[in-house]
Each structure stands twice: as structure tokens, then as C-alpha cells.
Amino acid sequence: MRKLLYRLSLCCVAMTPVWAAAQEFTTLKGHGGPIMGVTVDDATGQVASASFDNSVGLWQGRAPLWLEGHDAAVNTVLFLGADRLASAGDDFTVILWDRAAGGSTHLTGHKGKIVDLALSPDGAWLASASWDGTIGLWPLSGDAGETARFLSGHEAGVNAVAFSADGARLYSASTDGTIRIWDMTDDSSRILTDQGFGVNRIVPGPEDAWLAYGAVDGVTRVIDTQTGDQLADFSLDRRPILALAHHPETHRLAVGDGHGYIMIIDTDQWRILRDFRAMRRGPVWALDFSANGRNILAGGIEDIVYSWPIALLDEFDPAGGEQRSFLRDPEDMPNGERQFMRKCSICHALTPPPSRKAGPSLYGLFGRKAGSVPGYPYSEILTGSDIVWSDDTIDALFDIGPDHYIPGSRMPMQRITAPGDRQDLIAYLRRATAPQKEN
């Protein structure tokens, strides 16, 4: 059991859920990186978000309570009931957060990033989908006789999991193009459908009357959960499908894609109600309905969670894009700044710390020893490093790549192969990270 780290932002805290007022456009700001997941507690209306900045945001009104514990990007978050959440990410770890007890439990065993979570209807099991090709089943009941187990059968990474309404079966979707059904009593499985293209997301309907899935080729289809026969097809000329959400009470299914659109489908009549350009640039990675079903919440490449009133979607322009520095047209930037925006800006700020981004602030970079920004949770390899950041060390870092220059660090594996591009980046960083003199 690790101590749970909560950090409350300095902005005002409105303790009532932000979604109490219907049909209002709302934004939740505070993350330091793209939004990878969003979920709403149906009982309270509270929102939780997962971000590339390694954090989970638990929103008290519009003020975030930060849950810190992951060592890499957080891809998914899920409410488990009163005062409990689960999250998972690129660090191969599931974390159970207990807000009442003020603690967290780390569940390990996967050998690849975890991209989806599902809770059984009785709350006894948590399922995790991993790119290591397995499904993790984690006991939550506290029964000493139950242990975690891993289901193997897919031929590639698992992208999504969902329990049947009675909890007796588990659905899973994979990059191998198949959707499988698993029997929870003996862990056996069968292929429900073989899409051919990778399946990213699945959502079962009420009482398993249907199952919707979204694939990398832009397919959004609905199939029978017993036979796999197709019931409906909503494929448009966009790809891939990256997010699905279902609100049973309003009979609506939401679909988010790589072109930034959100499609709202009526599951009674199987017809498209709305097809809305939600994001000015970039994909829709995160999607959920408000508790009352009147708003759709979404996130993507920006560090903001957006909420649109569904009834008024046609009145809104796409969100974001113009004001975010990392989404500016690269042709409008000098080459050094362009290299920074492409390689560094998602993870690193240029302003003085603290920063909510996944990496440490680069403010005052030159002449600074690696691993020395106060308060940042560096990997051990960087904390004990003798590297001092200079023209030569930055050039070497991007010449051979962080994975070779500092083996074992959490820095992404990337290179800048052209010497001129590296020199332009270094010149830009010298100007942009220089400490500002006080007047």
C-alpha cells in the first residue's frame, strides 16, 4: 500500500458537480498534457480524467484534485463506486485509489501498456486490456481465495474489455481484428467476430442485446452478442474510431474518431442524431456522457476536457486548436521552435517549475545537472546521472536518442537525425529556457 498523493489546485473549489446545470458548454482545465480518458460517476456526476501528464484528475466542480502515482502516461480511469477509482497506463500498472482511506494499491503483472478497464456488475472483478496481448482479471472483493489471473488468446494487443450484464462473460477486442467472448467460470473463449482490421473500442448494450464496436478503418458496427451477425453499420469516410460511450437511459451511443468528430446514435431506431466536428485539430481519444445524459464529455490532443450539451451541438464551433501553441502550423515557426514543438512540447514546459506536464520544466536548462529539478519524480538513472545539460549533451541526446544516451530513463525514444535541425533546436532552447532577469 502506497500513500495516496492528492494535490488540490489553487483555483476556487465548487463542491457541487459541474454537470448539475443542464445544457451548458463547460471546460475543465489544469492537465499538462493530452487527455487520454474521461469517465463520469453515474451516482454523483463527478468527473475523472486520465492524461499524458502521468496524472489522474478528480474534478471537484471545476477544480482538479490530482492523483499522482503513475510513472508514465495514464490511458484510462474508471470509478469503482463510492470513494474508489482505478487507473492504468503506459507504466504497465493498474492503480486502485481509495479516497476514503487515503491510500493506493498498485497491481502489476502486465508486460505492456494498459489501455482499458472494466468493472464486473457485482463489483468483484476488475478487467484490464493490455498491449502485451493479455487480459488481467483482478479480484476486488478481498476474498483471500481469489488471485489475479491473466487470459491469453488474442494474437496481438488487447484494446478494450467489457463485462456482460450478468458478469458471467467478458468481451475483449484486439488489434488482431477479433472480438472474443470469455467464460468467467473456466476462462475459455470463442471468437464472436473477426473484423479483419484492429478493433479499438467495444460497448455492450442493455442485457447484452447488442454489442457496438469501432475499428481502425473507420468502421462503427453493431452486432448480435450471440451470433456475431451485423445489426447496424454507421461507418463513415473517417478513421480510425478511437472512443465509444453509451448512455442506457437516453438510448444514445457516442462515437469519437481520429478526425475529431463525435457521432451520436439513437440505439432505439439505429439512426444518427448528430455528427459534430468536436475538435478543430486532432482526434477524440476520451469520451463519456454526463450522468443525466444531456452532455457529452470529450478529450484529445489538448490538455482540456470539453463538455457539450447534446441538444445544442449544431450551435457550436469545433473546440480548441487555434490558441494552443503545439497545434500551430509548423510552417509558421522558425526551425528550432518547430523541432521543439514536434519533439519536446507535449512533455516539457519552458516556464519556471512547477509544471503539470509529464516531463520536468526546461526553464534554466543550460548548466543544470540532469535529474535536479526539485520535486520532479525522476527515474533512478537520471537522479544519479553526472550529465550536465549543454550544447554538446543535448546534441548527443537527440543524435543517438534518449534510449541509448540515457538507457533506462523514461524519456521517449526519438531522434533528430539532421545535425542542422539539432543545432537549430539548441539555439532555440538557449533563448527560450534562459532565466528571466528581474527588473
XYZ file of C-alpha atoms in Angstrom:
439
model
C 0.000 0.000 0.000
C 1.411 3.365 -1.001
C 0.429 6.719 0.364
C -2.109 8.435 -1.871
C -0.882 11.772 -3.206
C -3.619 14.371 -3.513
C -2.910 17.884 -4.770
C -5.703 20.440 -4.915
C -5.280 23.274 -7.402
C -5.303 26.852 -6.145
C -8.408 27.838 -8.094
C -11.752 28.070 -6.354
C -13.431 24.777 -5.451
C -17.109 24.379 -6.219
C -18.107 21.252 -4.337
C -21.261 20.599 -6.374
C -20.687 18.671 -9.598
C -20.031 20.930 -12.584
C -22.640 18.986 -14.552
C -25.553 19.904 -12.257
C -26.650 22.620 -14.676
C -28.017 21.166 -17.895
C -27.193 22.280 -21.428
C -24.100 24.353 -20.688
C -20.792 24.258 -22.535
C -18.029 23.649 -19.982
C -14.264 23.154 -19.942
C -12.076 21.501 -17.307
C -8.547 22.912 -17.411
C -5.431 22.006 -15.469
C -3.811 18.948 -17.022
C -0.349 19.335 -18.518
C -0.803 17.023 -21.491
C -3.329 15.415 -23.841
C -6.462 13.842 -22.370
C -6.400 10.064 -22.835
C -9.513 9.091 -20.861
C -12.551 10.566 -19.142
C -15.236 8.946 -17.010
C -18.302 10.120 -15.102
C -19.633 8.625 -11.852
C -23.291 7.939 -12.617
C -24.228 8.186 -8.932
C -22.706 11.606 -8.214
C -21.955 13.147 -11.607
C -18.298 13.594 -10.635
C -15.730 13.542 -13.442
C -12.301 11.888 -13.544
C -9.760 12.301 -16.344
C -6.602 10.464 -17.399
C -3.766 12.318 -19.078
C -0.437 12.013 -20.843
C 0.932 14.104 -17.940
C 1.036 10.897 -15.791
C -1.851 12.085 -13.616
C -5.497 11.403 -12.873
C -7.655 14.481 -12.370
C -10.586 14.130 -9.970
C -12.749 17.181 -10.543
C -14.467 18.964 -7.656
C -16.605 21.293 -9.713
C -14.003 22.895 -11.965
C -11.083 22.394 -9.559
C -8.859 19.337 -10.030
C -7.699 17.052 -7.257
C -4.571 15.386 -8.650
C -3.949 11.682 -8.075
C -0.239 11.094 -8.593
C 1.331 7.650 -8.695
C 1.818 6.523 -12.286
C 5.301 6.586 -13.813
C 4.068 7.180 -17.357
C 1.040 8.371 -19.311
C -2.346 7.395 -17.858
C -4.611 5.967 -20.559
C -7.812 5.103 -18.726
C -9.661 5.785 -15.481
C -12.806 4.200 -14.025
C -14.992 4.809 -10.976
C -15.366 1.687 -8.812
C -18.050 3.064 -6.511
C -18.084 5.477 -3.605
C -14.593 6.883 -2.924
C -12.804 4.398 -5.186
C -11.249 4.653 -8.641
C -8.962 2.599 -10.846
C -6.496 3.900 -13.425
C -3.965 2.320 -15.758
C -1.332 3.446 -18.208
C 1.910 3.138 -20.084
C 3.771 2.010 -16.940
C 2.080 -1.442 -17.226
C 0.361 -0.767 -13.878
C -3.193 -0.598 -12.558
C -3.650 1.657 -9.521
C -6.624 1.371 -7.175
C -7.281 4.696 -5.460
C -9.119 4.705 -2.123
C -10.056 8.298 -1.321
C -11.697 7.435 1.994
C -8.632 5.620 3.347
C -6.169 7.944 1.619
C -4.191 5.124 0.058
C -3.490 3.392 -3.231
C -2.683 -0.147 -4.327
C -0.517 -0.917 -7.332
C -1.454 -4.011 -9.352
C 1.369 -5.356 -11.503
C 1.813 -8.289 -13.825
C 1.191 -6.940 -17.303
C 4.183 -6.650 -19.633
C 2.764 -3.930 -21.856
C 0.821 -0.683 -21.663
C -2.748 -0.928 -20.339
C -5.385 0.900 -22.370
C -8.786 -0.067 -20.957
C -10.516 -1.141 -17.737
C -13.907 -2.693 -16.965
C -15.719 -3.417 -13.692
C -17.898 -6.511 -13.269
C -21.576 -5.776 -12.425
C -21.166 -7.122 -8.871
C -18.005 -5.076 -8.305
C -15.960 -8.197 -7.573
C -13.608 -8.107 -10.567
C -11.651 -5.506 -12.493
C -10.563 -6.413 -16.033
C -7.636 -4.745 -17.800
C -6.741 -4.744 -21.505
C -3.037 -4.668 -22.335
C -0.887 -4.389 -25.401
C 1.027 -7.429 -24.130
C -1.837 -9.454 -25.651
C -3.439 -10.446 -22.342
C -6.426 -9.524 -20.205
C -5.852 -9.078 -16.485
C -8.566 -10.114 -14.025
C -8.063 -8.536 -10.611
C -10.171 -9.554 -7.563
C -11.646 -6.576 -5.688
C -13.792 -8.415 -3.121
C -10.978 -9.093 -0.652
C -11.634 -12.838 -0.742
C -8.338 -14.466 0.228
C -9.088 -17.355 -2.105
C -9.170 -15.177 -5.204
C -5.981 -14.264 -7.042
C -5.258 -12.266 -10.154
C -5.207 -14.182 -13.396
C -4.339 -13.375 -16.997
C -6.287 -14.518 -20.063
C -4.378 -15.284 -23.267
C -5.848 -15.990 -26.667
C -5.584 -12.870 -28.792
C -2.745 -12.775 -31.309
C -1.938 -9.090 -30.728
C -2.514 -6.312 -28.216
C -5.862 -6.100 -26.439
C -7.500 -2.674 -26.794
C -10.822 -2.991 -24.960
C -12.725 -5.080 -22.406
C -16.351 -5.095 -21.202
C -18.387 -7.409 -18.955
C -21.744 -8.875 -19.891
C -24.780 -7.637 -17.970
C -24.770 -10.678 -15.670
C -20.989 -10.742 -15.249
C -20.746 -14.319 -16.465
C -18.908 -13.346 -19.646
C -16.244 -10.880 -20.706
C -15.908 -9.303 -24.141
C -12.493 -8.295 -25.463
C -11.289 -6.568 -28.629
C -7.847 -6.683 -30.178
C -5.507 -5.302 -32.785
C -5.718 -8.782 -34.323
C -9.172 -7.804 -35.630
C -11.218 -10.116 -33.413
C -13.750 -9.694 -30.641
C -13.740 -12.596 -28.191
C -16.205 -13.764 -25.536
C -14.665 -15.268 -22.378
C -16.454 -17.568 -19.933
C -15.637 -16.292 -16.434
C -16.067 -19.747 -14.894
C -13.319 -21.525 -16.849
C -11.549 -18.728 -18.805
C -12.373 -20.365 -22.145
C -13.129 -18.137 -25.107
C -14.534 -18.070 -28.614
C -14.331 -15.549 -31.429
C -17.557 -13.572 -31.790
C -16.444 -11.737 -34.926
C -13.298 -11.298 -36.993
C -13.336 -7.738 -38.291
C -10.004 -8.046 -40.125
C -8.894 -4.570 -39.078
C -7.930 -3.838 -35.477
C -10.834 -3.175 -33.109
C -10.203 -0.270 -30.730
C -13.376 0.014 -28.647
C -16.432 -2.052 -27.667
C -19.669 -1.263 -25.808
C -22.330 -3.874 -24.930
C -25.972 -2.799 -24.910
C -28.565 -3.341 -22.148
C -28.954 -7.025 -21.241
C -26.405 -7.779 -23.986
C -28.995 -7.239 -26.693
C -26.210 -5.912 -28.932
C -22.528 -5.000 -28.950
C -21.117 -1.941 -30.716
C -17.509 -1.759 -31.844
C -15.198 0.739 -33.505
C -12.204 -0.207 -35.638
C -9.099 1.416 -37.097
C -10.554 1.506 -40.641
C -13.404 3.803 -39.567
C -15.951 1.045 -39.078
C -18.647 1.521 -36.421
C -20.851 -1.561 -36.374
C -23.413 -3.154 -34.083
C -23.592 -6.951 -33.846
C -25.610 -9.653 -32.115
C -23.799 -10.867 -28.976
C -24.743 -14.487 -29.581
C -24.156 -14.955 -33.290
C -21.982 -12.005 -34.291
C -24.477 -11.126 -37.032
C -24.486 -7.470 -38.070
C -27.422 -5.372 -36.837
C -26.348 -1.892 -37.954
C -23.482 -0.110 -39.723
C -22.530 3.540 -39.174
C -19.196 3.603 -40.983
C -18.337 6.996 -42.452
C -15.397 8.161 -44.539
C -13.266 8.893 -41.485
C -10.844 6.778 -39.495
C -9.958 5.419 -37.001
C -12.649 5.016 -34.324
C -10.938 5.792 -31.026
C -13.708 6.195 -28.424
C -17.187 4.853 -27.649
C -19.631 5.696 -24.864
C -23.178 4.563 -24.112
C -25.925 6.136 -22.007
C -28.630 3.477 -21.467
C -31.312 5.800 -20.052
C -31.331 8.088 -23.095
C -30.627 5.240 -25.560
C -27.651 7.035 -27.047
C -24.294 5.809 -28.294
C -21.426 8.258 -28.869
C -18.556 7.591 -31.278
C -15.282 9.575 -31.373
C -12.845 9.309 -34.283
C -9.376 10.281 -35.407
C -10.642 13.296 -37.365
C -12.112 14.968 -34.286
C -15.786 14.143 -34.891
C -18.342 12.897 -32.370
C -21.309 10.981 -33.765
C -24.410 10.500 -31.581
C -26.545 7.451 -32.432
C -30.112 6.643 -31.337
C -29.946 2.970 -30.276
C -33.731 2.544 -30.377
C -34.073 3.335 -34.069
C -30.385 2.909 -35.005
C -30.054 6.258 -36.684
C -27.534 9.096 -36.470
C -28.855 12.018 -34.397
C -25.771 14.257 -34.546
C -22.446 14.236 -36.380
C -20.427 17.021 -34.805
C -16.909 18.303 -35.529
C -15.829 18.472 -31.892
C -12.071 19.126 -32.176
C -10.615 21.709 -34.521
C -7.464 19.609 -34.794
C -6.592 16.161 -33.606
C -8.548 13.084 -32.550
C -11.158 12.303 -29.909
C -9.432 9.871 -27.516
C -11.694 10.214 -24.466
C -15.490 10.152 -24.372
C -18.325 9.786 -21.859
C -21.830 11.066 -21.161
C -22.758 13.202 -18.189
C -24.763 11.337 -15.561
C -28.055 12.703 -16.880
C -27.059 12.061 -20.490
C -27.575 15.657 -21.593
C -23.894 16.475 -22.159
C -21.086 14.666 -23.934
C -17.597 14.980 -22.460
C -14.537 14.561 -24.649
C -10.777 14.963 -24.674
C -7.952 14.686 -27.163
C -4.606 16.213 -28.046
C -5.252 19.341 -25.984
C -4.948 19.424 -22.197
C -8.638 20.273 -21.700
C -11.774 18.206 -21.087
C -14.679 19.662 -23.041
C -18.398 19.171 -22.354
C -21.037 19.998 -24.954
C -24.835 19.980 -24.468
C -26.022 17.361 -26.932
C -29.247 19.177 -27.805
C -27.272 22.243 -28.919
C -24.320 20.605 -30.682
C -25.138 22.205 -34.018
C -24.659 25.668 -32.493
C -21.013 25.147 -31.503
C -17.802 25.517 -33.479
C -15.036 22.924 -33.017
C -13.109 23.353 -29.794
C -9.511 24.453 -29.401
C -6.748 24.333 -31.919
C -6.101 27.977 -32.678
C -4.801 29.122 -29.297
C -2.682 26.054 -28.383
C 0.993 26.584 -29.180
C 1.711 22.943 -30.002
C -1.074 22.963 -32.618
C 0.245 25.950 -34.572
C 1.143 25.445 -38.195
C 4.790 24.246 -38.229
C 5.438 26.313 -41.364
C 4.802 29.462 -39.339
C 7.658 28.702 -36.920
C 11.445 29.065 -37.136
C 13.071 25.642 -37.468
C 14.382 25.495 -33.890
C 10.963 26.194 -32.433
C 9.422 23.727 -34.877
C 11.783 20.983 -33.629
C 10.863 21.799 -30.028
C 7.129 21.707 -30.768
C 7.460 18.371 -32.538
C 9.826 16.616 -30.139
C 9.543 18.274 -26.734
C 6.481 20.480 -26.181
C 3.990 17.778 -25.177
C 6.200 16.713 -22.242
C 8.157 19.848 -21.275
C 7.310 23.430 -20.315
C 9.621 26.397 -20.818
C 8.299 28.298 -17.816
C 9.614 28.047 -14.231
C 8.506 24.968 -12.272
C 6.244 23.536 -11.074
C 4.700 22.231 -14.299
C 1.821 19.821 -14.867
C 3.465 18.339 -17.943
C 4.793 14.775 -17.943
C 8.435 15.879 -18.004
C 10.358 18.415 -15.902
C 10.378 22.087 -16.873
C 13.270 23.094 -19.147
C 13.483 26.572 -17.595
C 17.146 27.268 -16.742
C 18.219 24.132 -18.618
C 21.771 25.031 -19.663
C 24.345 24.330 -16.989
C 21.855 22.323 -14.945
C 22.660 18.811 -13.819
C 20.302 16.161 -15.171
C 17.703 14.974 -12.679
C 17.911 18.047 -10.477
C 14.602 19.936 -10.791
C 13.178 19.968 -7.226
C 10.006 17.965 -6.732
C 10.062 16.097 -10.047
C 9.937 12.264 -9.683
C 12.913 11.300 -11.849
C 13.889 7.727 -12.627
C 16.873 6.498 -10.621
C 19.094 6.523 -13.692
C 18.629 10.287 -14.077
C 18.747 11.103 -10.376
C 22.232 9.608 -10.178
C 23.431 10.904 -13.538
C 26.536 13.040 -13.979
C 25.186 14.657 -17.153
C 25.143 18.455 -17.255
C 22.943 19.931 -19.964
C 24.932 21.840 -22.584
C 25.134 22.227 -26.362
C 27.145 19.002 -26.574
C 24.989 16.852 -24.268
C 21.707 17.973 -25.877
C 23.165 17.322 -29.313
C 24.233 13.820 -28.255
C 20.845 13.139 -26.638
C 18.972 13.662 -29.913
C 21.735 12.318 -32.160
C 21.618 8.760 -30.783
C 18.284 9.006 -28.943
C 17.440 9.091 -25.218
C 17.130 5.293 -25.061
C 20.823 4.976 -25.983
C 22.180 8.142 -24.376
C 20.470 7.512 -21.014
C 19.440 3.818 -21.035
C 16.658 3.133 -18.551
C 15.213 6.655 -18.470
C 11.520 7.317 -19.142
C 12.241 9.756 -21.987
C 10.529 8.766 -25.258
C 12.647 7.028 -27.890
C 13.162 9.678 -30.569
C 15.977 11.195 -32.602
C 16.712 14.303 -34.631
C 18.968 12.902 -37.309
C 19.912 16.083 -39.187
C 22.780 17.966 -37.462
C 21.370 21.306 -38.637
C 17.999 20.581 -37.018
C 19.713 19.696 -33.732
C 21.714 22.926 -33.773
C 18.600 24.976 -34.504
C 16.834 23.281 -31.573
C 19.755 24.006 -29.247
C 19.841 27.663 -30.294
C 16.101 27.956 -29.682
C 16.363 26.280 -26.257
C 19.178 28.654 -25.229
C 16.870 31.605 -25.822
C 13.626 30.071 -24.600
C 14.930 28.486 -21.365
C 17.168 31.334 -20.215
C 16.182 32.580 -16.738
C 14.439 35.932 -16.926
C 16.134 38.810 -15.149
C 14.048 40.575 -12.550
C 13.504 44.310 -13.022
